[in-house]
PDB file of C-alpha atoms in Angstrom:
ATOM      1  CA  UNK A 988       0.000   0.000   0.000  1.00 48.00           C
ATOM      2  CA  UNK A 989       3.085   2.482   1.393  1.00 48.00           C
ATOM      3  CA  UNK A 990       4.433   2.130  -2.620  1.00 51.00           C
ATOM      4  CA  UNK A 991       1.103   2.768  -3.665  1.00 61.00           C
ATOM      5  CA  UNK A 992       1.952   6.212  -6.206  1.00 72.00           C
ATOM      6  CA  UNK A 993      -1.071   7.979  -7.185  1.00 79.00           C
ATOM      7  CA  UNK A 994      -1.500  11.485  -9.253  1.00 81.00           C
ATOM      8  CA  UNK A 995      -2.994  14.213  -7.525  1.00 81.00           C
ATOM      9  CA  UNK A 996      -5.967  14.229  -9.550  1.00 82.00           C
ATOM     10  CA  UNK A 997      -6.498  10.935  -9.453  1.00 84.00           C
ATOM     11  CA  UNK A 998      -5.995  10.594  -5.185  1.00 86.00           C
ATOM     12  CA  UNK A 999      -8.692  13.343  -5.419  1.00 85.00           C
ATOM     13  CA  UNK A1000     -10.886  11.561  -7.205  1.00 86.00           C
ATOM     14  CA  UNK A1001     -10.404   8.300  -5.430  1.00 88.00           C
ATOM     15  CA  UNK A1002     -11.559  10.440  -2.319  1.00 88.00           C
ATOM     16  CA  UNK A1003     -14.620  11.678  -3.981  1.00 86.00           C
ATOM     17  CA  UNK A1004     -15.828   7.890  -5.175  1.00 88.00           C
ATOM     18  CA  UNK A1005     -15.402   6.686  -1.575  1.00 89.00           C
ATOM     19  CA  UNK A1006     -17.741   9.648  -0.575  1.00 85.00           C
ATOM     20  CA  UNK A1007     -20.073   8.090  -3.320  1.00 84.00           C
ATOM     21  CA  UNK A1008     -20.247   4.833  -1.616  1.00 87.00           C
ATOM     22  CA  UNK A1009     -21.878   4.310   1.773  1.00 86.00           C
ATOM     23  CA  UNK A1010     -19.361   3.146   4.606  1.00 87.00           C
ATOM     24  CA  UNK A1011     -16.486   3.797   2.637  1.00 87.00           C
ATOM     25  CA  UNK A1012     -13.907   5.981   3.043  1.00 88.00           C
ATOM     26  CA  UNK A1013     -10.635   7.166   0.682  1.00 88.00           C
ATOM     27  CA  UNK A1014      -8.370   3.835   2.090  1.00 89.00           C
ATOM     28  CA  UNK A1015     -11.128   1.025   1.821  1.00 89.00           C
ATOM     29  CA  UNK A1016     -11.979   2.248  -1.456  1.00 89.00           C
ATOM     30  CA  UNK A1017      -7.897   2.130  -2.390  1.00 88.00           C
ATOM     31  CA  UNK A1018      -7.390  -1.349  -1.166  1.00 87.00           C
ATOM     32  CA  UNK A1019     -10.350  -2.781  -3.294  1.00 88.00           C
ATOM     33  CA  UNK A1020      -8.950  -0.655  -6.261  1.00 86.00           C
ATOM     34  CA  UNK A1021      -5.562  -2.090  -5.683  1.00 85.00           C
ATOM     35  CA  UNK A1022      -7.106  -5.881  -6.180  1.00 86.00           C
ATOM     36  CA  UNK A1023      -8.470  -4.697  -9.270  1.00 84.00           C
ATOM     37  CA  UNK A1024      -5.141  -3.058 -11.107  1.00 84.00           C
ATOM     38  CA  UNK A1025      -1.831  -4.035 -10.923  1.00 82.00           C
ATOM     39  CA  UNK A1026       0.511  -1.636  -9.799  1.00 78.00           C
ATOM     40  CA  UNK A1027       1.110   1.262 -10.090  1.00 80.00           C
ATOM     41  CA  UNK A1028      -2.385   2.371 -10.400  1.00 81.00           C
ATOM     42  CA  UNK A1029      -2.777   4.705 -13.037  1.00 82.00           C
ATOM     43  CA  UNK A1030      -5.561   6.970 -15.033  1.00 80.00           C
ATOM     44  CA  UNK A1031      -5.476   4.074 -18.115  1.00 82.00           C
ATOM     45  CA  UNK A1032      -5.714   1.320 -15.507  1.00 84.00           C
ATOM     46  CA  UNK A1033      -8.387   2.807 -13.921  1.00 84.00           C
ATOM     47  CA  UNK A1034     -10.333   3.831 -16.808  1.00 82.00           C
ATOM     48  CA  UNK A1035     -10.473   0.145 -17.656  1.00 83.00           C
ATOM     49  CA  UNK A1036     -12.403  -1.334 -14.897  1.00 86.00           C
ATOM     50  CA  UNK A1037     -15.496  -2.494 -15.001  1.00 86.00           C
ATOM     51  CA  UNK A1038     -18.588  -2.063 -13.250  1.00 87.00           C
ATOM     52  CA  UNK A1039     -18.990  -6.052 -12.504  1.00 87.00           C
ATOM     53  CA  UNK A1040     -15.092  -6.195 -11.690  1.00 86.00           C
ATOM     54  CA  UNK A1041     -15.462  -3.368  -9.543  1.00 87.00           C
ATOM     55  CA  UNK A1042     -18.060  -5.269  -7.986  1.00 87.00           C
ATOM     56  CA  UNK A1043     -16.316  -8.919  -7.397  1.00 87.00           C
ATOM     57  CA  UNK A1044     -13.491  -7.185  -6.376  1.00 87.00           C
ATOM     58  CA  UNK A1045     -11.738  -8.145  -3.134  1.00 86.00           C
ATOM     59  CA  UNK A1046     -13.986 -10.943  -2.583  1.00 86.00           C
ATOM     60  CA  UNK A1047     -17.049  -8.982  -3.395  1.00 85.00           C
ATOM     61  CA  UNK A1048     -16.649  -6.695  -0.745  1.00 87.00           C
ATOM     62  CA  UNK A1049     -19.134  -4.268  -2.474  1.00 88.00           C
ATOM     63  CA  UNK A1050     -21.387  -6.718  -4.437  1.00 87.00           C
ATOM     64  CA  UNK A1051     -24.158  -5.681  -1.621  1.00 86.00           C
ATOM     65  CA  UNK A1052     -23.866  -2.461  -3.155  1.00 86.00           C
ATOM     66  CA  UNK A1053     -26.587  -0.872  -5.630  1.00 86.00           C
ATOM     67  CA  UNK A1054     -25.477  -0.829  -9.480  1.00 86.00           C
ATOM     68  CA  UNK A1055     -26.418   2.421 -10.037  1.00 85.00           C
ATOM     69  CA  UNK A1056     -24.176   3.615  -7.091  1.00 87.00           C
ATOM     70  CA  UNK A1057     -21.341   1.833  -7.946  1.00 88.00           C
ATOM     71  CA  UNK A1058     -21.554   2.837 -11.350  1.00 87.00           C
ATOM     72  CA  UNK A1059     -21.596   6.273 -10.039  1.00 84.00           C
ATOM     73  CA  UNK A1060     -18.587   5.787  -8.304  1.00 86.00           C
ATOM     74  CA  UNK A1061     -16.556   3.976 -11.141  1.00 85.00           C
ATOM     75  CA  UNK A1062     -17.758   7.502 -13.237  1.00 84.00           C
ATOM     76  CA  UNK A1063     -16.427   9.809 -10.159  1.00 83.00           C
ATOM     77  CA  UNK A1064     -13.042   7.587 -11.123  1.00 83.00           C
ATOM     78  CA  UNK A1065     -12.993   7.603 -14.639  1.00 81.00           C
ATOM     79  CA  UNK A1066     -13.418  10.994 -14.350  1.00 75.00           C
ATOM     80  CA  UNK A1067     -16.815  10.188 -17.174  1.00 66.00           C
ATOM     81  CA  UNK A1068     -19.259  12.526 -18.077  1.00 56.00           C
ATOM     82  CA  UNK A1069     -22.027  11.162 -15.001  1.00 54.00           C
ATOM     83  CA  UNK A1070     -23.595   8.943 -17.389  1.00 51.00           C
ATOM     84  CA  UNK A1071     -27.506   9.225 -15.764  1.00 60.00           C
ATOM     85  CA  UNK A1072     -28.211   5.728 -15.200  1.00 66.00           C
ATOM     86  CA  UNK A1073     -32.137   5.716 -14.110  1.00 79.00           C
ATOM     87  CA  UNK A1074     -33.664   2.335 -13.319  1.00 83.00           C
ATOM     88  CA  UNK A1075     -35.915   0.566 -15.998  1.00 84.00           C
ATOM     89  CA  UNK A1076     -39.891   1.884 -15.986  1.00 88.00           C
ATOM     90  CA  UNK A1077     -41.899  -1.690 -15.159  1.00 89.00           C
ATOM     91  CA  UNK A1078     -45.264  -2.079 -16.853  1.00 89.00           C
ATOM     92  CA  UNK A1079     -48.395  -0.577 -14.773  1.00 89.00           C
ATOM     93  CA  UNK A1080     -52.481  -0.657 -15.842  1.00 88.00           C
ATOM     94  CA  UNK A1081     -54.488   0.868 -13.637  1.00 86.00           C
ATOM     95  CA  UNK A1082     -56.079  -1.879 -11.445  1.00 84.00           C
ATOM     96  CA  UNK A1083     -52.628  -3.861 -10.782  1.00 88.00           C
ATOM     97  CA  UNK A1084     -52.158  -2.966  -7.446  1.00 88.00           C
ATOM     98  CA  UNK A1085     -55.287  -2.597  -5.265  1.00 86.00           C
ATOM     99  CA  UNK A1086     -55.346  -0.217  -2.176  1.00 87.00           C
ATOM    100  CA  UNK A1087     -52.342   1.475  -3.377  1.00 90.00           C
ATOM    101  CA  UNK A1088     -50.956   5.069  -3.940  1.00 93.00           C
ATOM    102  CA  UNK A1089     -49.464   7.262  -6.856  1.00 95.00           C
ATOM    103  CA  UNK A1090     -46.501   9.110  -5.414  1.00 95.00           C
ATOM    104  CA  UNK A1091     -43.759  11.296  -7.400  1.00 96.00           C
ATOM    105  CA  UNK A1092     -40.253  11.719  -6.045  1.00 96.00           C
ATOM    106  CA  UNK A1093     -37.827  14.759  -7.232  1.00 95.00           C
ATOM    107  CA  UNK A1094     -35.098  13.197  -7.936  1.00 92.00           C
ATOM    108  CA  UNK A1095     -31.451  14.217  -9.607  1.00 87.00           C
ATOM    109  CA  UNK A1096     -29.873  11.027  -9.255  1.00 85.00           C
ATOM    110  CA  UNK A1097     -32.688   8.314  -9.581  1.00 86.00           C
ATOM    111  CA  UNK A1098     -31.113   7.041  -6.414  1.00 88.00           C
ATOM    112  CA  UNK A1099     -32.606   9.519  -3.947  1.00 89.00           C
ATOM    113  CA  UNK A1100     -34.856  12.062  -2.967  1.00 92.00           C
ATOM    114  CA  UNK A1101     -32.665  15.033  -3.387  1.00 90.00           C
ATOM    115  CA  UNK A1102     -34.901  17.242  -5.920  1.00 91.00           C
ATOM    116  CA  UNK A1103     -35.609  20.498  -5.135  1.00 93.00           C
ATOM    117  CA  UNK A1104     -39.373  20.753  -6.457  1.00 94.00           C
ATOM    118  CA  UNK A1105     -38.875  23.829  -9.295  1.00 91.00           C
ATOM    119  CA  UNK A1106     -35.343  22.244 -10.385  1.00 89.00           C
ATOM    120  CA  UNK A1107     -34.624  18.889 -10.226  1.00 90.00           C
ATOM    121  CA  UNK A1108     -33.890  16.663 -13.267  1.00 88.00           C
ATOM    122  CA  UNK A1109     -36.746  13.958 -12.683  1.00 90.00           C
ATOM    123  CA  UNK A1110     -39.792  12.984 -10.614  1.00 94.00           C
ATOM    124  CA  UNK A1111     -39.925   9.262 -10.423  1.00 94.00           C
ATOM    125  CA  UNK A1112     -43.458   8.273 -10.327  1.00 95.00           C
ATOM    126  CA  UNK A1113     -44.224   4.838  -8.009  1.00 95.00           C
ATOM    127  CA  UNK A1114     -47.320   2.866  -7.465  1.00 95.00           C
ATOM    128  CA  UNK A1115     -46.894   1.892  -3.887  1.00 94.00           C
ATOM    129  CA  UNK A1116     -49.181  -0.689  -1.923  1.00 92.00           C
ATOM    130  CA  UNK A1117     -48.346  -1.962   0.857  1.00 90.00           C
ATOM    131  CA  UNK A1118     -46.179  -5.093  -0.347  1.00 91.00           C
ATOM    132  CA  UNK A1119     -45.315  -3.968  -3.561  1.00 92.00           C
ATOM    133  CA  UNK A1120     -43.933  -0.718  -5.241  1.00 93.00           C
ATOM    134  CA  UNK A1121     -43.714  -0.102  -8.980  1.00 93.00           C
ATOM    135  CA  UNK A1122     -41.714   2.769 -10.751  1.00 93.00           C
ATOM    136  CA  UNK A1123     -44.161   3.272 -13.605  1.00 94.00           C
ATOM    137  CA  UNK A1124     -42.864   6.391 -14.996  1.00 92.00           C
ATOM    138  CA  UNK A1125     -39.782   9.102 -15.262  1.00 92.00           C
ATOM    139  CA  UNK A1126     -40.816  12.086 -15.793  1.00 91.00           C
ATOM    140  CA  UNK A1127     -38.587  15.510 -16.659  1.00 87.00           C
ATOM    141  CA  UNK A1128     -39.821  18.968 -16.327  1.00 80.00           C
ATOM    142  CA  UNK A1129     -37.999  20.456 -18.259  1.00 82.00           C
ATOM    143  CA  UNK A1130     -40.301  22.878 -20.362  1.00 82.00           C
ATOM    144  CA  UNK A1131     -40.512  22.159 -23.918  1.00 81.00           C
ATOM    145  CA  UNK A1132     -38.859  24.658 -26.681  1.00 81.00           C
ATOM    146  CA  UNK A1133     -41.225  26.672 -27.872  1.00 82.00           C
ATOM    147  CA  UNK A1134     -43.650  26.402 -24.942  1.00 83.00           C
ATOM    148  CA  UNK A1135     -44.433  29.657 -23.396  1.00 84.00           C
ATOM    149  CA  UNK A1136     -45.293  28.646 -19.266  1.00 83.00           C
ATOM    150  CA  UNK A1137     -46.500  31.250 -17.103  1.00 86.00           C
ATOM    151  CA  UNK A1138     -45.632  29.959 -13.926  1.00 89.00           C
ATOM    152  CA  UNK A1139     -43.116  27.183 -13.874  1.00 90.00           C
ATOM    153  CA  UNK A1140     -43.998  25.495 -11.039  1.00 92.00           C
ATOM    154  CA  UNK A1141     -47.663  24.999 -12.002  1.00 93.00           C
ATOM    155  CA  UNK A1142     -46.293  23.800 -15.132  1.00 93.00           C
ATOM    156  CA  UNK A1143     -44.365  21.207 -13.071  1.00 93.00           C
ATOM    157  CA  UNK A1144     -47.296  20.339 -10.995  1.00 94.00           C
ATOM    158  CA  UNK A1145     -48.919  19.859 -14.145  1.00 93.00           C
ATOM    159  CA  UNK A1146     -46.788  17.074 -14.739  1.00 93.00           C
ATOM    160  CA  UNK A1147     -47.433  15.078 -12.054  1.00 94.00           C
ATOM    161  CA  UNK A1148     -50.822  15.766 -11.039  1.00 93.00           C
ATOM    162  CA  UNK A1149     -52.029  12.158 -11.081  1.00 94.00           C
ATOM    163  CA  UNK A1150     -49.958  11.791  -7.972  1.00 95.00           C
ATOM    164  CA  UNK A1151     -51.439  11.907  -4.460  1.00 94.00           C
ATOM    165  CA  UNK A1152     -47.838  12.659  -2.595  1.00 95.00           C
ATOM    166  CA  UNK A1153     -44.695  14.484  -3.763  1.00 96.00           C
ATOM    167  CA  UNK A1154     -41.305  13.598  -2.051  1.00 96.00           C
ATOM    168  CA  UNK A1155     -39.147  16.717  -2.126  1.00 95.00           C
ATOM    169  CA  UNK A1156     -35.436  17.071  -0.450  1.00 93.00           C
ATOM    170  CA  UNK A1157     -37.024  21.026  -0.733  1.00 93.00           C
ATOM    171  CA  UNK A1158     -39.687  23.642  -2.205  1.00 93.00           C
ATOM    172  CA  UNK A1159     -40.597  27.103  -1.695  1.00 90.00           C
ATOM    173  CA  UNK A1160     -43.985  28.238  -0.043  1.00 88.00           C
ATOM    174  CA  UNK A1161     -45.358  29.320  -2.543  1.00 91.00           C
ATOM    175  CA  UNK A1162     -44.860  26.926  -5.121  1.00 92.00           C
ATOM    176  CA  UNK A1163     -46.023  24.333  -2.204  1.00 92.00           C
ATOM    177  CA  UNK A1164     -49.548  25.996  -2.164  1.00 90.00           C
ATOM    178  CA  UNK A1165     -49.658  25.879  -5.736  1.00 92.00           C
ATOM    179  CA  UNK A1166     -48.898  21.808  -5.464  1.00 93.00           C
ATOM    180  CA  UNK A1167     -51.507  21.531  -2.639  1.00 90.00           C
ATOM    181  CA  UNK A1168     -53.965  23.201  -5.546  1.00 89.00           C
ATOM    182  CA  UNK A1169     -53.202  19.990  -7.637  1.00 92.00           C
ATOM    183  CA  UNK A1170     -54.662  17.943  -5.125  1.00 90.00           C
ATOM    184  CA  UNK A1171     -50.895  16.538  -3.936  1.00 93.00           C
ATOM    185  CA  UNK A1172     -50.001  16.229  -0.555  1.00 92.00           C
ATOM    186  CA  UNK A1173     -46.147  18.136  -0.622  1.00 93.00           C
ATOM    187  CA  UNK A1174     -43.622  16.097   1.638  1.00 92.00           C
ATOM    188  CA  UNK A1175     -40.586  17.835   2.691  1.00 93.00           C
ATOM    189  CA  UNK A1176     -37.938  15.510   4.001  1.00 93.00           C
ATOM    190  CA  UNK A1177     -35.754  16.450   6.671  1.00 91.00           C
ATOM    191  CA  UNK A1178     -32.833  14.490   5.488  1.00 90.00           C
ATOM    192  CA  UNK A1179     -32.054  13.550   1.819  1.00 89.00           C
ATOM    193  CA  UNK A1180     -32.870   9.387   1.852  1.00 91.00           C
ATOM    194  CA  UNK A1181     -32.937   6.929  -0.737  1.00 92.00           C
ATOM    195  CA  UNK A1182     -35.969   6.638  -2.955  1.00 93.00           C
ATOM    196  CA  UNK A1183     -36.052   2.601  -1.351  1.00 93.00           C
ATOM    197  CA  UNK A1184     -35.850   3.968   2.067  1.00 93.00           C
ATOM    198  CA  UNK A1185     -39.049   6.362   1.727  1.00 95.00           C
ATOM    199  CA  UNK A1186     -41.150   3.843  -0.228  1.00 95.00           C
ATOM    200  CA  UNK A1187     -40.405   1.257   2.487  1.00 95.00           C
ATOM    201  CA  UNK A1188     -42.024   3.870   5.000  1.00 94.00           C
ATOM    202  CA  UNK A1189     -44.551   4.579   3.569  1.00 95.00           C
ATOM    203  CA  UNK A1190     -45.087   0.892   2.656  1.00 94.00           C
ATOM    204  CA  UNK A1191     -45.382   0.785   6.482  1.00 94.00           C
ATOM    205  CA  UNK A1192     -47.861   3.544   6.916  1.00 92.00           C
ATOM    206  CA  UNK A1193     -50.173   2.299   4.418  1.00 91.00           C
ATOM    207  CA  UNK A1194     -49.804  -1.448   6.202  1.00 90.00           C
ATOM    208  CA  UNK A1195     -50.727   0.051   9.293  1.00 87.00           C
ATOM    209  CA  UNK A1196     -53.197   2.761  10.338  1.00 83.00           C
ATOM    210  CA  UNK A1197     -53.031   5.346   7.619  1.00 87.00           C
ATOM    211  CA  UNK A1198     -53.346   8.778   8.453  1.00 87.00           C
ATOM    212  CA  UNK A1199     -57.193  10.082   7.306  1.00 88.00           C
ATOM    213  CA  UNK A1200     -55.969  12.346   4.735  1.00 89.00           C
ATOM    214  CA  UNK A1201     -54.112   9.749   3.019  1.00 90.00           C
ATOM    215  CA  UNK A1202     -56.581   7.557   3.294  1.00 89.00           C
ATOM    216  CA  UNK A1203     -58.893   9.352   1.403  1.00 86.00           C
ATOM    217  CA  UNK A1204     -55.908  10.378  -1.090  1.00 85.00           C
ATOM    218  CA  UNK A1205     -56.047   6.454  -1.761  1.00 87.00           C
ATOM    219  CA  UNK A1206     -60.063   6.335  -2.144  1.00 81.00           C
ATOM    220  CA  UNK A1207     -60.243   4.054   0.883  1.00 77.00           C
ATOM    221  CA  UNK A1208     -63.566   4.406   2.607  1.00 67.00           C
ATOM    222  CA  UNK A1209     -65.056   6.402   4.891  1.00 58.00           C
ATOM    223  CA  UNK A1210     -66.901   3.221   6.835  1.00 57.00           C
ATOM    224  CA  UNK A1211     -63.317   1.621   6.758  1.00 59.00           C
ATOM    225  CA  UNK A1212     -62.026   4.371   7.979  1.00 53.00           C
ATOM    226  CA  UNK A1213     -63.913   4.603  10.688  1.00 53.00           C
ATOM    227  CA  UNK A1214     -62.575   0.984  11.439  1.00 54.00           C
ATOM    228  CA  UNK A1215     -59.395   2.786  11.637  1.00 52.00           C
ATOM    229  CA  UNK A1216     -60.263   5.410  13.901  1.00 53.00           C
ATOM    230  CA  UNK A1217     -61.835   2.448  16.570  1.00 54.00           C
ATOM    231  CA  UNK A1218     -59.000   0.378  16.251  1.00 56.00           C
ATOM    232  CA  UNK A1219     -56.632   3.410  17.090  1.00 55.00           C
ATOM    233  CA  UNK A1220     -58.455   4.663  19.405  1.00 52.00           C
ATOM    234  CA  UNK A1221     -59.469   1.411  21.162  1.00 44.00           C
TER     235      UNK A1221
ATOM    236  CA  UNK B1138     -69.802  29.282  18.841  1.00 84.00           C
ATOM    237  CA  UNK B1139     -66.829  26.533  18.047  1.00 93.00           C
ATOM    238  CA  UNK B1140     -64.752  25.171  15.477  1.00 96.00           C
ATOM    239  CA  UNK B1141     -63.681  21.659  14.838  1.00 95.00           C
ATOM    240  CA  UNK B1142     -61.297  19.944  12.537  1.00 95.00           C
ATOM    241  CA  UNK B1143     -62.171  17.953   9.322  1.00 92.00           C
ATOM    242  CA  UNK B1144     -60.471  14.713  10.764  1.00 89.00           C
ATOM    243  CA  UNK B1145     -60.465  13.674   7.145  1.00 87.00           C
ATOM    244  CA  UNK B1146     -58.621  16.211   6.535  1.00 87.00           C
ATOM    245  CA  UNK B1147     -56.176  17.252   8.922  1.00 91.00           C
ATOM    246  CA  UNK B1148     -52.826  16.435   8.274  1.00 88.00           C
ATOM    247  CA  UNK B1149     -51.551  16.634  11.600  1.00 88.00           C
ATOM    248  CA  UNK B1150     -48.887  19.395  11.149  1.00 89.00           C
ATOM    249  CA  UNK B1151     -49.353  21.146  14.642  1.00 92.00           C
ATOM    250  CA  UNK B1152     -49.254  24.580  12.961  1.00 93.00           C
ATOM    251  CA  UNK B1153     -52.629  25.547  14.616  1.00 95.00           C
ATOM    252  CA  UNK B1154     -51.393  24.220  18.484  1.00 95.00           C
ATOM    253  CA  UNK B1155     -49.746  26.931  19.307  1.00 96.00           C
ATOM    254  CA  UNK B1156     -51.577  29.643  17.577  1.00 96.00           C
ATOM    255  CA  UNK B1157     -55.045  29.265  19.907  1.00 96.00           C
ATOM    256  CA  UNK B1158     -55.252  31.896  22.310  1.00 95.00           C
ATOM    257  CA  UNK B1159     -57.722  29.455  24.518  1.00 95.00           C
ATOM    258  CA  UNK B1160     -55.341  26.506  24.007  1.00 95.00           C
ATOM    259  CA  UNK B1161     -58.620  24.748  22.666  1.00 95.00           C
ATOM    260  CA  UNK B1162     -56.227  22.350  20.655  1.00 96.00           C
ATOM    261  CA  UNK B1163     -54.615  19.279  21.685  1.00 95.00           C
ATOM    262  CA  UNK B1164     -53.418  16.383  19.733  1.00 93.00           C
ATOM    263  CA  UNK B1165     -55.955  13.696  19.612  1.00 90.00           C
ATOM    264  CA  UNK B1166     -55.461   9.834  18.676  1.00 86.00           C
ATOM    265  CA  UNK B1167     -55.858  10.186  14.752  1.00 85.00           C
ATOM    266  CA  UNK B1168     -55.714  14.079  14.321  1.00 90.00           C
ATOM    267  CA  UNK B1169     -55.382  17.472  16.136  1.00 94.00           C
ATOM    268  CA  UNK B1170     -58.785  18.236  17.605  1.00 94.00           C
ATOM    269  CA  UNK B1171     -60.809  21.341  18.885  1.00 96.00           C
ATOM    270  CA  UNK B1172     -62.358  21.537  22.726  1.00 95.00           C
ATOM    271  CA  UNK B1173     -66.039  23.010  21.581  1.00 93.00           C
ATOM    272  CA  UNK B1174     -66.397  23.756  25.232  1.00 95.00           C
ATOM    273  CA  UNK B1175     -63.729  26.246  25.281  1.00 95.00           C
ATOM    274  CA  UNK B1176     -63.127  27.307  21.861  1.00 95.00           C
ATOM    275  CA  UNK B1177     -64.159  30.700  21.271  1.00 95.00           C
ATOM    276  CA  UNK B1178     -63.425  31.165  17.525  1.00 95.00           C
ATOM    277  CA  UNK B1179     -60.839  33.674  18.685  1.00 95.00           C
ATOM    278  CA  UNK B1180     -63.386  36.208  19.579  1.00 93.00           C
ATOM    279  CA  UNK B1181     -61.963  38.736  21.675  1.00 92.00           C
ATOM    280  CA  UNK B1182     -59.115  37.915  21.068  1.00 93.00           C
ATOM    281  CA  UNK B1183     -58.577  38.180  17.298  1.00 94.00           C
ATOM    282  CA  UNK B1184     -60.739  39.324  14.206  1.00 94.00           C
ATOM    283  CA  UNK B1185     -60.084  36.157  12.497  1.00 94.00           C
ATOM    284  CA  UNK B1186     -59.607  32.584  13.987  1.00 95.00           C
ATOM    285  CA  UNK B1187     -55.955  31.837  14.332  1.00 96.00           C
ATOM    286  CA  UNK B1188     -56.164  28.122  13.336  1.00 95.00           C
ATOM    287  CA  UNK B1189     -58.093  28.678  10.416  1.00 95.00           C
ATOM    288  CA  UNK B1190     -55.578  31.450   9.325  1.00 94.00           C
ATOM    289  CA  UNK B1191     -52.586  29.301   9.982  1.00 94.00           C
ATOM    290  CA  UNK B1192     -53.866  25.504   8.725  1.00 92.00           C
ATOM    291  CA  UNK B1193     -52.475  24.661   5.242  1.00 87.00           C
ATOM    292  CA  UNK B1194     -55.369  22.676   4.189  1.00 86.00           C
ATOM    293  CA  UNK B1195     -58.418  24.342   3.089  1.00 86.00           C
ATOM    294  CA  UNK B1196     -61.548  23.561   4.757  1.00 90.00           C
ATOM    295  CA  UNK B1197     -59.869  22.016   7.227  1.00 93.00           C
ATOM    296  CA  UNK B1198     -60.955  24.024  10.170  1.00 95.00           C
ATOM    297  CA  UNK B1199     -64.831  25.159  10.004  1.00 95.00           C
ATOM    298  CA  UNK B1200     -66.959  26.101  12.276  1.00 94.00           C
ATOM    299  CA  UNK B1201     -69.627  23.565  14.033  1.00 91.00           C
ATOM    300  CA  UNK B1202     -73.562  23.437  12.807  1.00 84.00           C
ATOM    301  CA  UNK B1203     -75.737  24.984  15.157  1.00 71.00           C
TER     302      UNK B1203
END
């Protein structure tokens, strides 16, 4: 490791790929590398990893890790353009999932829920029920040439009005009220989390007790409701 | 001469807790609810109820039937 010589750039961007990857840190990241290359480790070397090398490497030490995020992390290396990899769109008809919910998620990575509402590159659209989740559609916001919008962020809202919930890492107030118009419930997280981690919670909520205003965002029944409302109560 | 909350509503943010000048509002077991018995619809105290001018959701917060 000690005759390990790097180039600056390339030490820097070692640092930054660790920072891409959860639990790992500039060293861990280095010793995996240094099963992957032979020494010394250069740019060329580098650029000619793999994604499922990188991933069997040192005894699969991170083949628990997401695709997408490792493929981030071989781009921080490679020093690539961020190729945007967004997970595949599976097949939805309305009907497929009973009792469930339409959400969106603002999302710049497809990996989390980092969006700011008026800016960010996608809203992933899920059908979530409480033992499955689907991502249906991507959807960009980006306003089409030619278009003339009056107010962006209706325009956005636009775009995803057949969702009941919005995930957002952030949005303004005012553009909020204007969401709230659309019928969509605004959800401002107070940490960025994965998109997995927030569908598995609310996966939870809708398995339990939901909260009345989501259960009528999901058409469920008064008279159940009212079940609800006993059983919490009682 | 109250107000109570649309429980089907009310998305239990707390904003209108703090706001009631009769402390009227207490978190219930599904959603924030109003004491009829004390709530005065802010009369006296304000020219508009506090709640209703605070709560996010419209519709939320109306006033009970006669």
């Amino acid at each position: 490791m000690n005759s390990l010589k790097l180039s600056r750039e390339l030490a820097l961007r070692i640092g930054l790929a660790a920072r891409a990857l959860p639990d790992t840190d500039a060293r861990r990241l280095l010793n995996v590398l240094s099963t992957c290359v032979t020494e010394p480790m250069t740019d060329s070397k580098i650029a000619a990893i793999e994604l499922d090398a990188f991933k069997n490497a040192n005894d699969g030490e991170f083949a628990a890790v997401d695709d997408s995020v490792l493929q981030q992390a071989l781009n921080i290396l490679k020093n690539a353009a961020p190729e945007k990899v967004l997970p595949a769109v599976q097949a939805y008809r309305d009907g497929d999932l009973p009792g469930s919910v339409r959400i969106a998620c603002a999302s710049d990575d497809g990996i989390h829920v980092n969006g700011h509402f008026g800016a960010c590159s996608w809203f992933m659209i899920y059908q979530v029920s409480s033992d499955e989740a689907r991502l249906i559609d991507i959807r960009t916001a980006e306003i089409p040439e030619g278009l003339v919008v009056d107010d962006k962020n209706v325009f956005r809202a636009e775009q995803i009005q057949d969702c009941k919930v919005l995930y957002v890492a952030s949005v303004g107030g005012p553009a909020a009220a204007k969401i709230v118009r659309f019928g969509i419930h605004p959800m401002k997280l107070a940490a960025i989390e994965s998109l997995a981690d927030v569908i598995a919670q609310l996966q939870t909520v809708i398995a339990g007790t939901p909260p009345p205003w989501l259960a009528k965002a999901m058409g469920i029944e008064a008279g159940e409701r009212f079940r609800f409302e006993r059983e919490a109560s009682g | 001469m109250a107000l109570y909350i649309v429980e089907a509503d009310c998305i239990s943010c707390g904003d209108c807790e703090p706001v009631c000048p009769t402390n009227s509002i207490t978190e219930g077991p599904i959603v924030f609810k109003i004491d009829k018995k004390t709530c005065t619809e802010c009369e006296g105290d304000f020219d508009v109820p506090q709640c209703v001018k605070v709560c996010p959701i419209d519709n939320c917060i109306l006033p009970l039937p006669a």
